[in-house]
Amino acid sequence: MIQIPSDSGKFGVFEELHGFESGKALAADLNGLTAQAKSLMKEYTAALAPQDAGNQVGRSVNRFALVAMAGELATRLGITGWPEGEALRATRVCLNAWLKDRGHTANQEDMAALEQVRTFFTANQYSRFADWHDERNRHRQHGGLAQGGERQRRAGPLNSHHLLRHAVGLEGDLLGL
């Protein structure tokens, strides 16, 4: 690690006091702002985080909270001219737009795994799943095809699929889960 001298030769580590009487007074003010920033960051992270957020969304929420915190601190210091709460409100709008575009709050890998299983069942429901209600149509019906299990018709648009515990050939189809 390199060592960089921090003494500016004027006011210790500060080159400019920005209207304060001493470097100690400026440092005390900066410590106060740092405490405010940490407090706002914690508050905004909690306020912005969806209840069921995965780690990936949580990390993104931290970045949105950082933007809200910076905007609110700038507002308190009279830099933006915005009403208090505007930076948080605008950040929430952006976060909600991002979440809507993303489509879920889970980790991406979890959603990809579920989609892979859903795709397998949809693509193979008639070729690898025997008809539950037809005894002649059970496990031997498909001969050389890898049998996945049985399909049970139900009232409504959805069927039930029952997987065979050691279905031959499914490992490659469901690889990566």
mmCIF file with all atom_site columns, N, CA and C in Angstrom, residues 3 20 22 26 31 38-39 64 67 76-77 94 96 98-99 105 138 141 148 166:
data_model
loop_
_atom_site.group_PDB
_atom_site.id
_atom_site.type_symbol
_atom_site.label_atom_id
_atom_site.label_alt_id
_atom_site.label_comp_id
_atom_site.label_asym_id
_atom_site.label_entity_id
_atom_site.label_seq_id
_atom_site.pdbx_PDB_ins_code
_atom_site.Cartn_x
_atom_site.Cartn_y
_atom_site.Cartn_z
_atom_site.occupancy
_atom_site.B_iso_or_equiv
_atom_site.pdbx_formal_charge
_atom_site.auth_seq_id
_atom_site.auth_comp_id
_atom_site.auth_asym_id
_atom_site.auth_atom_id
_atom_site.pdbx_PDB_model_num
ATOM 1  N N  . GLN A 1 3   ? 1.875   5.163   0.689   1.00 0.00 ? 3   GLN A N  1
ATOM 2  C CA . GLN A 1 3   ? 1.624   6.173   1.717   1.00 0.00 ? 3   GLN A CA 1
ATOM 3  C C  . GLN A 1 3   ? 1.592   7.547   1.050   1.00 0.00 ? 3   GLN A C  1
ATOM 4  N N  . PHE A 1 20  ? -15.344 27.482  8.171   1.00 0.00 ? 20  PHE A N  1
ATOM 5  C CA . PHE A 1 20  ? -15.201 27.034  9.554   1.00 0.00 ? 20  PHE A CA 1
ATOM 6  C C  . PHE A 1 20  ? -13.977 27.703  10.169  1.00 0.00 ? 20  PHE A C  1
ATOM 7  N N  . SER A 1 22  ? -11.685 26.352  12.149  1.00 0.00 ? 22  SER A N  1
ATOM 8  C CA . SER A 1 22  ? -10.479 25.521  12.211  1.00 0.00 ? 22  SER A CA 1
ATOM 9  C C  . SER A 1 22  ? -10.736 24.193  11.508  1.00 0.00 ? 22  SER A C  1
ATOM 10 N N  . LEU A 1 26  ? -14.272 21.886  11.047  1.00 0.00 ? 26  LEU A N  1
ATOM 11 C CA . LEU A 1 26  ? -14.683 21.293  9.771   1.00 0.00 ? 26  LEU A CA 1
ATOM 12 C C  . LEU A 1 26  ? -14.793 19.775  9.909   1.00 0.00 ? 26  LEU A C  1
ATOM 13 N N  . ASN A 1 31  ? -18.015 14.832  10.340  1.00 0.00 ? 31  ASN A N  1
ATOM 14 C CA . ASN A 1 31  ? -18.419 13.655  11.114  1.00 0.00 ? 31  ASN A CA 1
ATOM 15 C C  . ASN A 1 31  ? -19.931 13.630  11.307  1.00 0.00 ? 31  ASN A C  1
ATOM 16 N N  . LYS A 1 38  ? -25.032 7.799   7.079   1.00 0.00 ? 38  LYS A N  1
ATOM 17 C CA . LYS A 1 38  ? -25.167 6.398   7.483   1.00 0.00 ? 38  LYS A CA 1
ATOM 18 C C  . LYS A 1 38  ? -26.582 6.097   7.958   1.00 0.00 ? 38  LYS A C  1
ATOM 19 N N  . SER A 1 39  ? -27.150 7.016   8.731   1.00 0.00 ? 39  SER A N  1
ATOM 20 C CA . SER A 1 39  ? -28.501 6.835   9.242   1.00 0.00 ? 39  SER A CA 1
ATOM 21 C C  . SER A 1 39  ? -29.520 6.825   8.102   1.00 0.00 ? 39  SER A C  1
ATOM 22 N N  . PHE A 1 64  ? -29.718 2.126   -5.021  1.00 0.00 ? 64  PHE A N  1
ATOM 23 C CA . PHE A 1 64  ? -30.820 3.089   -5.101  1.00 0.00 ? 64  PHE A CA 1
ATOM 24 C C  . PHE A 1 64  ? -30.890 3.913   -3.818  1.00 0.00 ? 64  PHE A C  1
ATOM 25 N N  . VAL A 1 67  ? -28.374 6.699   -3.845  1.00 0.00 ? 67  VAL A N  1
ATOM 26 C CA . VAL A 1 67  ? -28.818 7.844   -4.649  1.00 0.00 ? 67  VAL A CA 1
ATOM 27 C C  . VAL A 1 67  ? -29.811 8.690   -3.853  1.00 0.00 ? 67  VAL A C  1
ATOM 28 N N  . ARG A 1 76  ? -31.009 18.932  2.024   1.00 0.00 ? 76  ARG A N  1
ATOM 29 C CA . ARG A 1 76  ? -30.872 19.513  3.362   1.00 0.00 ? 76  ARG A CA 1
ATOM 30 C C  . ARG A 1 76  ? -29.812 20.612  3.401   1.00 0.00 ? 76  ARG A C  1
ATOM 31 N N  . LEU A 1 77  ? -28.814 20.476  2.536   1.00 0.00 ? 77  LEU A N  1
ATOM 32 C CA . LEU A 1 77  ? -27.748 21.479  2.483   1.00 0.00 ? 77  LEU A CA 1
ATOM 33 C C  . LEU A 1 77  ? -28.093 22.645  1.548   1.00 0.00 ? 77  LEU A C  1
ATOM 34 N N  . CYS A 1 94  ? -37.902 5.148   -9.753  1.00 0.00 ? 94  CYS A N  1
ATOM 35 C CA . CYS A 1 94  ? -36.904 4.464   -10.585 1.00 0.00 ? 94  CYS A CA 1
ATOM 36 C C  . CYS A 1 94  ? -36.735 3.001   -10.178 1.00 0.00 ? 94  CYS A C  1
ATOM 37 N N  . ASN A 1 96  ? -38.954 1.057   -8.673  1.00 0.00 ? 96  ASN A N  1
ATOM 38 C CA . ASN A 1 96  ? -40.149 0.309   -9.064  1.00 0.00 ? 96  ASN A CA 1
ATOM 39 C C  . ASN A 1 96  ? -40.160 0.026   -10.562 1.00 0.00 ? 96  ASN A C  1
ATOM 40 N N  . TRP A 1 98  ? -37.477 -0.356  -12.415 1.00 0.00 ? 98  TRP A N  1
ATOM 41 C CA . TRP A 1 98  ? -36.457 -1.392  -12.610 1.00 0.00 ? 98  TRP A CA 1
ATOM 42 C C  . TRP A 1 98  ? -37.003 -2.764  -12.197 1.00 0.00 ? 98  TRP A C  1
ATOM 43 N N  . LEU A 1 99  ? -37.691 -2.816  -11.050 1.00 0.00 ? 99  LEU A N  1
ATOM 44 C CA . LEU A 1 99  ? -38.261 -4.082  -10.585 1.00 0.00 ? 99  LEU A CA 1
ATOM 45 C C  . LEU A 1 99  ? -39.330 -4.598  -11.557 1.00 0.00 ? 99  LEU A C  1
ATOM 46 N N  . THR A 1 105 ? -38.435 -10.357 -7.807  1.00 0.00 ? 105 THR A N  1
ATOM 47 C CA . THR A 1 105 ? -37.472 -9.880  -6.810  1.00 0.00 ? 105 THR A CA 1
ATOM 48 C C  . THR A 1 105 ? -36.535 -10.989 -6.342  1.00 0.00 ? 105 THR A C  1
ATOM 49 N N  . ARG A 1 138 ? -49.510 -46.520 -19.236 1.00 0.00 ? 138 ARG A N  1
ATOM 50 C CA . ARG A 1 138 ? -48.535 -46.275 -18.174 1.00 0.00 ? 138 ARG A CA 1
ATOM 51 C C  . ARG A 1 138 ? -47.116 -46.518 -18.661 1.00 0.00 ? 138 ARG A C  1
ATOM 52 N N  . GLN A 1 141 ? -45.536 -47.359 -22.316 1.00 0.00 ? 141 GLN A N  1
ATOM 53 C CA . GLN A 1 141 ? -46.129 -46.837 -23.548 1.00 0.00 ? 141 GLN A CA 1
ATOM 54 C C  . GLN A 1 141 ? -45.094 -46.277 -24.513 1.00 0.00 ? 141 GLN A C  1
ATOM 55 N N  . GLY A 1 148 ? -40.620 -39.784 -18.277 1.00 0.00 ? 148 GLY A N  1
ATOM 56 C CA . GLY A 1 148 ? -40.443 -38.829 -17.185 1.00 0.00 ? 148 GLY A CA 1
ATOM 57 C C  . GLY A 1 148 ? -41.351 -39.078 -16.012 1.00 0.00 ? 148 GLY A C  1
ATOM 58 N N  . HIS A 1 166 ? -36.390 -42.174 -10.638 1.00 0.00 ? 166 HIS A N  1
ATOM 59 C CA . HIS A 1 166 ? -35.157 -42.394 -11.409 1.00 0.00 ? 166 HIS A CA 1
ATOM 60 C C  . HIS A 1 166 ? -35.481 -42.416 -12.898 1.00 0.00 ? 166 HIS A C  1
#
